[in-house]
mmCIF file of C-alpha atoms and ligand atoms in Angstrom:
data_model
loop_
_atom_site.group_PDB
_atom_site.id
_atom_site.type_symbol
_atom_site.label_atom_id
_atom_site.label_comp_id
_atom_site.label_asym_id
_atom_site.label_seq_id
_atom_site.Cartn_x
_atom_site.Cartn_y
_atom_site.Cartn_z
ATOM 1 C CA MET J 1 9.443 21.232 -4.444
ATOM 2 C CA ILE J 2 9.032 17.742 -5.923
ATOM 3 C CA LYS J 3 7.344 17.129 -9.246
ATOM 4 C CA VAL J 4 6.776 13.828 -10.940
ATOM 5 C CA SER J 5 5.234 13.683 -14.396
ATOM 6 C CA HIS J 6 3.917 10.587 -16.188
ATOM 7 C CA LEU J 7 6.554 8.385 -14.620
ATOM 8 C CA SER J 8 6.718 4.720 -15.641
ATOM 9 C CA ARG J 9 9.328 2.108 -14.880
ATOM 10 C CA SER J 10 9.619 -1.447 -16.132
ATOM 11 C CA TYR J 11 11.846 -4.241 -14.909
ATOM 12 C CA GLY J 12 12.164 -6.373 -18.032
ATOM 13 C CA GLN J 13 8.615 -7.061 -19.152
ATOM 14 C CA PHE J 14 7.145 -6.138 -15.778
ATOM 15 C CA GLN J 15 5.774 -2.621 -15.418
ATOM 16 C CA ALA J 16 6.314 -1.728 -11.752
ATOM 17 C CA VAL J 17 5.272 1.963 -12.025
ATOM 18 C CA ARG J 18 2.669 3.127 -14.495
ATOM 19 C CA ASP J 19 2.078 6.760 -15.479
ATOM 20 C CA VAL J 20 2.495 8.258 -12.021
ATOM 21 C CA SER J 21 2.213 12.045 -11.625
ATOM 22 C CA PHE J 22 2.169 14.124 -8.443
ATOM 23 C CA GLU J 23 3.607 17.220 -6.824
ATOM 24 C CA VAL J 24 4.749 17.865 -3.281
ATOM 25 C CA GLY J 25 4.834 21.448 -2.010
ATOM 26 C CA LYS J 26 7.481 22.899 0.286
ATOM 27 C CA GLY J 27 7.055 21.868 3.899
ATOM 28 C CA GLN J 28 4.555 19.098 3.252
ATOM 29 C CA ILE J 29 4.805 15.607 4.676
ATOM 30 C CA VAL J 30 3.372 13.280 2.062
ATOM 31 C CA GLY J 31 2.717 9.590 2.570
ATOM 32 C CA LEU J 32 3.109 7.109 -0.257
ATOM 33 C CA LEU J 33 0.783 4.385 0.913
ATOM 34 C CA GLY J 34 0.415 1.026 -0.746
ATOM 35 C CA PRO J 35 0.582 -2.720 -0.287
ATOM 36 C CA ASN J 36 3.755 -4.728 -0.903
ATOM 37 C CA GLY J 37 4.875 -4.450 -4.491
ATOM 38 C CA ALA J 38 2.784 -1.350 -5.248
ATOM 39 C CA GLY J 39 5.801 0.501 -6.648
ATOM 40 C CA LYS J 40 6.603 2.855 -3.744
ATOM 41 C CA THR J 41 10.296 2.022 -3.514
ATOM 42 C CA THR J 42 10.672 2.256 -7.272
ATOM 43 C CA VAL J 43 9.243 5.810 -7.248
ATOM 44 C CA MET J 44 11.559 6.751 -4.384
ATOM 45 C CA LYS J 45 14.590 5.292 -6.122
ATOM 46 C CA ILE J 46 13.774 7.307 -9.228
ATOM 47 C CA LEU J 47 13.420 10.482 -7.145
ATOM 48 C CA THR J 48 16.759 9.864 -5.491
ATOM 49 C CA GLY J 49 18.506 9.148 -8.795
ATOM 50 C CA TYR J 50 19.187 5.459 -8.063
ATOM 51 C CA HIS J 51 16.899 4.258 -10.853
ATOM 52 C CA TYR J 52 16.075 5.803 -14.197
ATOM 53 C CA PRO J 53 12.434 5.925 -15.217
ATOM 54 C CA SER J 54 11.516 4.077 -18.412
ATOM 55 C CA THR J 55 9.440 7.105 -19.396
ATOM 56 C CA GLY J 56 8.409 10.327 -17.677
ATOM 57 C CA ASP J 57 10.260 12.934 -15.643
ATOM 58 C CA ALA J 58 10.997 13.900 -12.071
ATOM 59 C CA TRP J 59 12.267 17.211 -10.741
ATOM 60 C CA ILE J 60 13.623 18.100 -7.327
ATOM 61 C CA LYS J 61 13.333 21.848 -6.750
ATOM 62 C CA GLY J 62 13.405 22.384 -10.502
ATOM 63 C CA ILE J 63 16.381 20.064 -11.075
ATOM 64 C CA ASP J 64 15.711 17.284 -13.567
ATOM 65 C CA VAL J 65 16.706 14.130 -11.687
ATOM 66 C CA GLN J 66 17.805 12.295 -14.841
ATOM 67 C CA ALA J 67 19.801 15.190 -16.270
ATOM 68 C CA ASP J 68 21.502 16.110 -12.987
ATOM 69 C CA PRO J 69 21.209 13.275 -10.446
ATOM 70 C CA LEU J 70 24.034 14.601 -8.262
ATOM 71 C CA GLY J 71 22.480 18.077 -8.161
ATOM 72 C CA ALA J 72 19.163 16.555 -7.084
ATOM 73 C CA GLN J 73 20.799 14.229 -4.568
ATOM 74 C CA ALA J 74 22.510 17.184 -2.898
ATOM 75 C CA LEU J 75 19.055 18.434 -1.855
ATOM 76 C CA ILE J 76 17.808 15.079 -0.570
ATOM 77 C CA GLY J 77 18.303 13.030 2.561
ATOM 78 C CA TYR J 78 17.374 9.421 1.796
ATOM 79 C CA LEU J 79 16.564 6.669 4.239
ATOM 80 C CA PRO J 80 16.434 3.497 2.143
ATOM 81 C CA GLU J 81 14.337 0.503 3.146
ATOM 82 C CA SER J 82 17.288 -1.342 4.648
ATOM 83 C CA SER J 83 19.831 0.871 6.344
ATOM 84 C CA PRO J 84 22.589 1.395 7.258
ATOM 85 C CA VAL J 85 24.597 -1.127 5.310
ATOM 86 C CA TYR J 86 28.037 -1.117 6.916
ATOM 87 C CA PRO J 87 27.789 -3.572 9.832
ATOM 88 C CA ASP J 88 31.489 -3.449 10.738
ATOM 89 C CA LEU J 89 31.722 0.309 11.200
ATOM 90 C CA THR J 90 30.865 2.064 14.440
ATOM 91 C CA VAL J 91 28.050 4.611 14.213
ATOM 92 C CA LEU J 92 30.596 7.415 14.402
ATOM 93 C CA GLU J 93 32.811 5.904 11.698
ATOM 94 C CA TYR J 94 29.766 5.472 9.473
ATOM 95 C CA MET J 95 28.679 9.060 10.029
ATOM 96 C CA GLU J 96 32.193 10.294 9.267
ATOM 97 C CA PHE J 97 32.165 8.238 6.093
ATOM 98 C CA MET J 98 28.766 9.658 5.076
ATOM 99 C CA ALA J 99 29.946 13.200 5.882
ATOM 100 C CA GLY J 100 32.768 12.572 3.398
ATOM 101 C CA VAL J 101 30.368 11.246 0.774
ATOM 102 C CA ARG J 102 28.252 14.375 1.252
ATOM 103 C CA ARG J 103 31.364 16.526 1.029
ATOM 104 C CA LEU J 104 30.646 18.406 4.242
ATOM 105 C CA PRO J 105 33.469 20.836 5.088
ATOM 106 C CA THR J 106 36.020 18.912 7.175
ATOM 107 C CA ALA J 107 36.164 21.569 9.870
ATOM 108 C CA ASP J 108 32.398 21.332 10.497
ATOM 109 C CA ARG J 109 32.033 17.570 10.454
ATOM 110 C CA GLU J 110 32.475 16.850 14.154
ATOM 111 C CA GLU J 111 29.942 19.454 15.161
ATOM 112 C CA VAL J 112 27.426 18.471 12.466
ATOM 113 C CA ILE J 113 27.659 14.757 13.298
ATOM 114 C CA ASP J 114 27.294 15.518 16.970
ATOM 115 C CA ARG J 115 24.173 17.576 16.285
ATOM 116 C CA VAL J 116 22.399 14.992 14.107
ATOM 117 C CA LEU J 117 23.206 12.115 16.467
ATOM 118 C CA LYS J 118 21.700 14.088 19.332
ATOM 119 C CA ARG J 119 18.690 15.089 17.215
ATOM 120 C CA THR J 120 17.898 11.463 16.399
ATOM 121 C CA ALA J 121 18.737 10.191 19.892
ATOM 122 C CA ALA J 122 21.506 8.043 18.420
ATOM 123 C CA ASP J 123 24.181 9.747 20.469
ATOM 124 C CA GLY J 124 24.178 7.161 23.268
ATOM 125 C CA PHE J 125 25.468 4.394 21.015
ATOM 126 C CA ARG J 126 27.790 6.347 18.728
ATOM 127 C CA ASN J 127 30.733 4.042 19.475
ATOM 128 C CA LYS J 128 28.829 0.800 18.937
ATOM 129 C CA VAL J 129 29.360 -1.311 15.854
ATOM 130 C CA ILE J 130 26.354 -1.003 13.516
ATOM 131 C CA GLY J 131 26.036 -4.785 13.210
ATOM 132 C CA HIS J 132 25.331 -4.957 16.949
ATOM 133 C CA LEU J 133 22.565 -2.350 16.996
ATOM 134 C CA SER J 134 18.872 -3.116 17.408
ATOM 135 C CA LYS J 135 16.550 -2.429 14.461
ATOM 136 C CA GLY J 136 15.282 0.756 16.138
ATOM 137 C CA GLN J 137 18.808 1.985 16.778
ATOM 138 C CA LYS J 138 19.755 1.266 13.165
ATOM 139 C CA GLN J 139 16.770 3.274 11.948
ATOM 140 C CA ARG J 140 17.894 6.208 14.094
ATOM 141 C CA VAL J 141 21.351 6.010 12.544
ATOM 142 C CA GLY J 142 19.716 5.805 9.102
ATOM 143 C CA LEU J 143 17.707 8.929 9.842
ATOM 144 C CA ALA J 144 20.795 10.663 11.267
ATOM 145 C CA GLN J 145 22.696 10.101 8.005
ATOM 146 C CA ALA J 146 19.631 11.241 6.027
ATOM 147 C CA ILE J 147 19.570 14.626 7.798
ATOM 148 C CA LEU J 148 23.334 15.041 7.680
ATOM 149 C CA GLY J 149 24.109 18.262 5.836
ATOM 150 C CA ASP J 150 20.590 19.575 6.539
ATOM 151 C CA PRO J 151 18.927 18.641 3.206
ATOM 152 C CA GLU J 152 15.669 20.407 2.378
ATOM 153 C CA ILE J 153 13.958 17.194 1.341
ATOM 154 C CA LEU J 154 13.709 13.856 3.107
ATOM 155 C CA ILE J 155 12.732 10.647 1.353
ATOM 156 C CA LEU J 156 12.060 7.891 3.855
ATOM 157 C CA ASP J 157 11.312 4.389 2.613
ATOM 158 C CA GLU J 158 9.166 2.501 5.149
ATOM 159 C CA PRO J 159 10.946 4.182 8.045
ATOM 160 C CA THR J 160 9.145 2.289 10.829
ATOM 161 C CA THR J 161 9.159 -1.225 9.377
ATOM 162 C CA GLY J 162 10.442 -3.750 11.890
ATOM 163 C CA LEU J 163 10.219 -1.456 14.901
ATOM 164 C CA ASP J 164 8.323 -2.406 18.056
ATOM 165 C CA PRO J 165 5.199 -0.395 18.978
ATOM 166 C CA ASN J 166 7.055 1.963 21.328
ATOM 167 C CA GLN J 167 9.806 2.550 18.830
ATOM 168 C CA ILE J 168 7.209 3.195 16.123
ATOM 169 C CA LEU J 169 5.596 5.953 18.190
ATOM 170 C CA GLU J 170 8.960 7.482 19.060
ATOM 171 C CA PHE J 171 10.136 7.324 15.476
ATOM 172 C CA ARG J 172 6.943 8.856 14.100
ATOM 173 C CA HIS J 173 7.283 11.681 16.604
ATOM 174 C CA LEU J 174 10.857 12.220 15.503
ATOM 175 C CA ILE J 175 9.855 12.334 11.826
ATOM 176 C CA GLN J 176 7.101 14.837 12.627
ATOM 177 C CA GLU J 177 9.543 17.033 14.533
ATOM 178 C CA ILE J 178 12.155 16.933 11.777
ATOM 179 C CA GLY J 179 9.423 17.287 9.154
ATOM 180 C CA LYS J 180 8.451 20.712 10.538
ATOM 181 C CA GLU J 181 11.462 22.188 8.777
ATOM 182 C CA LYS J 182 11.550 19.957 5.702
ATOM 183 C CA THR J 183 9.629 18.530 2.792
ATOM 184 C CA VAL J 184 9.131 14.834 3.383
ATOM 185 C CA ILE J 185 7.946 11.871 1.326
ATOM 186 C CA LEU J 186 7.633 8.675 3.275
ATOM 187 C CA SER J 187 6.404 5.312 2.129
ATOM 188 C CA THR J 188 4.444 2.934 4.266
ATOM 189 C CA HIS J 189 1.817 0.243 4.091
ATOM 190 C CA ILE J 190 0.384 1.287 7.461
ATOM 191 C CA MET J 191 -2.694 3.519 7.268
ATOM 192 C CA GLN J 192 -2.320 4.761 10.846
ATOM 193 C CA GLU J 193 1.147 5.992 10.011
ATOM 194 C CA VAL J 194 -0.214 8.227 7.292
ATOM 195 C CA GLU J 195 -3.007 9.488 9.517
ATOM 196 C CA ALA J 196 -0.537 10.187 12.338
ATOM 197 C CA ILE J 197 2.179 11.938 10.380
ATOM 198 C CA CYS J 198 1.186 13.057 6.908
ATOM 199 C CA ASP J 199 -0.526 16.163 5.524
ATOM 200 C CA ARG J 200 -1.333 14.365 2.301
ATOM 201 C CA VAL J 201 -1.473 10.828 1.056
ATOM 202 C CA LEU J 202 -0.936 9.215 -2.335
ATOM 203 C CA ILE J 203 -2.338 5.699 -2.406
ATOM 204 C CA MET J 204 -0.518 3.408 -4.840
ATOM 205 C CA ASN J 205 -1.639 0.040 -6.095
ATOM 206 C CA GLN J 206 -0.184 -2.074 -8.862
ATOM 207 C CA GLY J 207 2.130 0.703 -9.977
ATOM 208 C CA GLN J 208 -0.512 3.420 -10.196
ATOM 209 C CA ILE J 209 -1.832 6.198 -7.973
ATOM 210 C CA VAL J 210 -5.397 5.202 -7.179
ATOM 211 C CA ALA J 211 -6.282 7.980 -4.729
ATOM 212 C CA GLU J 212 -4.779 11.211 -3.491
ATOM 213 C CA GLY J 213 -5.689 13.889 -0.985
ATOM 214 C CA GLU J 214 -5.518 15.003 2.627
ATOM 215 C CA ALA J 215 -5.427 12.015 4.915
ATOM 216 C CA SER J 216 -8.480 13.254 6.833
ATOM 217 C CA ASP J 217 -10.522 14.042 3.706
ATOM 218 C CA ILE J 218 -9.558 11.368 1.257
ATOM 219 C CA ALA J 219 -12.005 8.747 2.427
ATOM 220 C CA LYS J 220 -14.815 11.309 2.701
ATOM 221 C CA ASN J 221 -14.140 12.789 -0.724
ATOM 222 C CA LEU J 222 -13.929 9.485 -2.486
ATOM 223 C CA GLN J 223 -17.023 8.115 -0.922
ATOM 224 C CA GLY J 224 -19.759 8.528 -3.527
ATOM 225 C CA GLU J 225 -22.511 9.062 -0.978
ATOM 226 C CA GLU J 226 -23.435 10.632 2.355
ATOM 227 C CA ARG J 227 -24.311 7.903 4.792
ATOM 228 C CA PHE J 228 -26.062 8.557 8.109
ATOM 229 C CA LYS J 229 -27.121 6.718 11.215
ATOM 230 C CA VAL J 230 -30.121 8.306 12.880
ATOM 231 C CA ARG J 231 -31.506 7.361 16.310
ATOM 232 C CA LEU J 232 -35.125 8.244 17.000
ATOM 233 C CA LYS J 233 -37.118 8.275 20.221
ATOM 234 C CA GLY J 234 -40.522 6.823 20.968
ATOM 235 C CA VAL J 235 -41.297 5.202 17.611
ATOM 236 C CA THR J 236 -40.961 1.608 16.501
ATOM 237 C CA ALA J 237 -38.313 0.700 14.003
ATOM 238 C CA SER J 238 -40.798 -0.619 11.468
ATOM 239 C CA THR J 239 -42.978 2.524 11.536
ATOM 240 C CA ALA J 240 -39.964 4.822 11.229
ATOM 241 C CA LEU J 241 -38.443 2.689 8.473
ATOM 242 C CA GLU J 242 -41.639 2.708 6.446
ATOM 243 C CA SER J 243 -41.813 6.472 6.713
ATOM 244 C CA LEU J 244 -38.108 7.027 6.012
ATOM 245 C CA ALA J 245 -38.283 4.857 2.892
ATOM 246 C CA ARG J 246 -40.669 7.447 1.383
ATOM 247 C CA VAL J 247 -38.225 10.367 1.812
ATOM 248 C CA PRO J 248 -37.320 11.701 -1.658
ATOM 249 C CA GLY J 249 -33.688 11.666 -2.770
ATOM 250 C CA LEU J 250 -32.468 8.574 -0.901
ATOM 251 C CA LYS J 251 -29.683 6.728 -2.672
ATOM 252 C CA SER J 252 -30.842 3.299 -1.561
ATOM 253 C CA ALA J 253 -33.455 1.725 0.695
ATOM 254 C CA PRO J 254 -32.864 2.580 4.377
ATOM 255 C CA THR J 255 -32.204 -0.200 6.887
ATOM 256 C CA VAL J 256 -32.673 -0.817 10.594
ATOM 257 C CA ALA J 257 -29.357 -0.982 12.446
ATOM 258 C CA GLU J 258 -30.992 -1.509 15.877
ATOM 259 C CA GLU J 259 -34.578 -2.445 16.751
ATOM 260 C CA GLY J 260 -36.454 -1.251 19.852
ATOM 261 C CA LEU J 261 -38.384 1.811 20.908
ATOM 262 C CA ASP J 262 -35.363 4.064 20.303
ATOM 263 C CA PRO J 263 -34.441 2.524 16.960
ATOM 264 C CA LEU J 264 -31.314 3.236 14.957
ATOM 265 C CA LEU J 265 -31.815 3.550 11.213
ATOM 266 C CA GLU J 266 -29.234 3.795 8.499
ATOM 267 C CA CYS J 267 -29.638 5.530 5.170
ATOM 268 C CA ALA J 268 -27.640 7.073 2.328
ATOM 269 C CA PHE J 269 -28.042 10.129 0.096
ATOM 270 C CA PRO J 270 -26.001 11.106 -2.960
ATOM 271 C CA LYS J 271 -22.808 13.005 -2.107
ATOM 272 C CA ASP J 272 -23.307 16.726 -1.314
ATOM 273 C CA SER J 273 -27.093 16.484 -1.504
ATOM 274 C CA GLY J 274 -27.788 17.831 1.992
ATOM 275 C CA GLY J 275 -28.907 14.509 3.441
ATOM 276 C CA GLY J 276 -28.571 15.664 7.058
ATOM 277 C CA GLU J 277 -30.963 18.555 6.524
ATOM 278 C CA THR J 278 -33.394 16.304 4.684
ATOM 279 C CA LEU J 279 -33.400 13.921 7.649
ATOM 280 C CA PHE J 280 -34.116 16.730 10.111
ATOM 281 C CA ASP J 281 -36.974 18.021 7.957
ATOM 282 C CA TRP J 282 -38.385 14.515 7.714
ATOM 283 C CA ALA J 283 -38.240 13.963 11.496
ATOM 284 C CA VAL J 284 -39.921 17.312 12.189
ATOM 285 C CA SER J 285 -42.663 16.616 9.645
ATOM 286 C CA GLN J 286 -43.329 13.219 11.253
ATOM 287 C CA ARG J 287 -43.033 14.620 14.815
ATOM 288 C CA TYR J 288 -40.197 12.197 15.548
ATOM 289 C CA LYS J 289 -37.519 13.218 17.962
ATOM 290 C CA ILE J 290 -33.953 12.728 16.692
ATOM 291 C CA VAL J 291 -31.620 11.870 19.554
ATOM 292 C CA ALA J 292 -28.544 11.280 17.419
ATOM 293 C CA LEU J 293 -27.642 11.899 13.799
ATOM 294 C CA VAL J 294 -24.194 10.626 12.910
ATOM 295 C CA PRO J 295 -22.620 10.965 9.441
ATOM 296 C CA GLN J 296 -20.799 7.740 8.534
ATOM 297 C CA THR J 297 -17.531 8.125 6.698
ATOM 298 C CA LEU J 298 -15.307 5.382 5.424
ATOM 299 C CA SER J 299 -12.086 5.272 7.361
ATOM 300 C CA LEU J 300 -8.869 5.582 5.406
ATOM 301 C CA GLU J 301 -8.339 1.958 6.315
ATOM 302 C CA ASP J 302 -11.661 0.887 4.738
ATOM 303 C CA LEU J 303 -10.804 2.879 1.667
ATOM 304 C CA PHE J 304 -7.308 1.450 1.426
ATOM 305 C CA VAL J 305 -8.704 -2.080 1.582
ATOM 306 C CA GLN J 306 -11.289 -1.217 -1.065
ATOM 307 C CA LEU J 307 -8.767 0.389 -3.411
ATOM 308 C CA THR J 308 -6.085 -2.244 -3.097
ATOM 309 C CA LYS J 309 -8.010 -5.455 -2.597
ATOM 310 C CA GLU J 310 -7.154 -7.009 -5.970
ATOM 311 C CA THR J 311 -4.215 -9.358 -5.645
ATOM 312 C CA PRO J 312 -1.016 -7.725 -6.864
ATOM 313 C CA HIS J 313 -0.261 -8.589 -10.452
ATOM 314 C CA GLU J 314 3.074 -10.325 -10.601
ATOM 315 C CA GLN J 315 2.850 -10.588 -14.374
ATOM 316 C CA ASN J 316 1.114 -7.575 -15.842
ATOM 317 C CA VAL J 317 2.019 -7.934 -19.471
HETATM 318 P P1 LIG Z 401 7.211 -3.040 -0.569
HETATM 319 O O1 LIG Z 401 6.185 -2.346 0.269
HETATM 320 O O2 LIG Z 401 7.095 -4.533 -0.526
HETATM 321 O O3 LIG Z 401 8.609 -2.537 -0.363
HETATM 322 P P2 LIG Z 401 6.948 -1.376 -2.966
HETATM 323 O O4 LIG Z 401 5.620 -0.720 -3.067
HETATM 324 O O5 LIG Z 401 8.076 -0.544 -2.469
HETATM 325 O O6 LIG Z 401 6.826 -2.721 -2.121
HETATM 326 P P3 LIG Z 401 8.625 -1.886 -5.251
HETATM 327 O O7 LIG Z 401 9.793 -2.340 -4.435
HETATM 328 O O8 LIG Z 401 8.727 -0.568 -5.936
HETATM 329 O O9 LIG Z 401 7.272 -1.943 -4.403
HETATM 330 O O10 LIG Z 401 8.345 -3.015 -6.326
HETATM 331 C C1 LIG Z 401 7.293 -2.887 -7.274
HETATM 332 C C2 LIG Z 401 7.282 -4.137 -8.139
HETATM 333 O O11 LIG Z 401 8.467 -4.180 -8.938
HETATM 334 C C3 LIG Z 401 7.262 -5.435 -7.346
HETATM 335 O O12 LIG Z 401 6.424 -6.361 -8.002
HETATM 336 C C4 LIG Z 401 8.712 -5.915 -7.402
HETATM 337 O O13 LIG Z 401 8.789 -7.321 -7.352
HETATM 338 C C5 LIG Z 401 9.184 -5.366 -8.727
HETATM 339 N N1 LIG Z 401 10.618 -5.036 -8.677
HETATM 340 C C6 LIG Z 401 11.209 -4.141 -7.877
HETATM 341 N N2 LIG Z 401 12.536 -4.067 -8.105
HETATM 342 C C7 LIG Z 401 12.791 -4.963 -9.097
HETATM 343 C C8 LIG Z 401 13.972 -5.371 -9.793
HETATM 344 N N3 LIG Z 401 15.140 -4.818 -9.533
HETATM 345 N N4 LIG Z 401 13.819 -6.298 -10.743
HETATM 346 C C9 LIG Z 401 12.638 -6.863 -11.043
HETATM 347 N N5 LIG Z 401 11.483 -6.527 -10.429
HETATM 348 C C10 LIG Z 401 11.556 -5.598 -9.469
#
């Protein structure tokens, strides 16, 4: 549905996006996750035809965005980072204006506008001036204009930025609901947002994609080891540790996480090496009783911090 191939974009000497490639299948909700300045907005602006790439290509449902930006835009609903931008218009006037821009048939406009305002719960303030709306209300209006004309693809740039915690939850729910029928790319710097909404995540840092996968698997897959915590019964920590340290195949020396007669030990095996089974075999051979064996995975948050911890390069030339 969306394909991006070796995309780069420079602003003067500064390379904001560097050789980015990815695909988004029909019906997926994909999160573009990255710290400030990672290049998320630039990618989205290229996809929506507002920026040209310096090199590389992007296609929306087979349409080359550079060759036919209007054709691509007709398939996309776009919620830019700051929206909507007409503070003096009422919500209804703005929606009527956007319906004109989208060339919706005049006879259908009233009904279509009515439907999207209800869908985004923006109906209650349709006669208010946009400049007087709260941030959350403005975001609803922004989303309403994005889904006007029922586009197949939604591109949402940091849709929940500036909302309060209740509004964030409501807005995420709304995106999930709308996303059931659409292909969605949303950008965010909030890990929980990706975990809550997205099927897949692309992590960007300093203009590049540094990790990609299913939100639930990405941390696990990128972790180069299997790490376990094992709690034993009726053996001292030092005895168990000494014995565990002799188990073949460990990636590093095991450690004691908690002392006592039911000690908790921590150890790591190489990825996909069957560490859990090895630990069970070891405990049986030593006649130790395992009361808990818990695989330790990095959270997406840990991973995000690890992948993006270098300070953003303001001058990368
Ligand atoms: P944020 O989360 O802060 O919105 P982002 O990941 O969306 O960040 P971009 O807005 O794509 O990042 O910006 C990427 C880099 O390109 C930043 O360093 C930014 O300062 C720079 N940049 C963006 N637009 C321009 C521009 N028009 N001219 C010069 N530099 C720009």
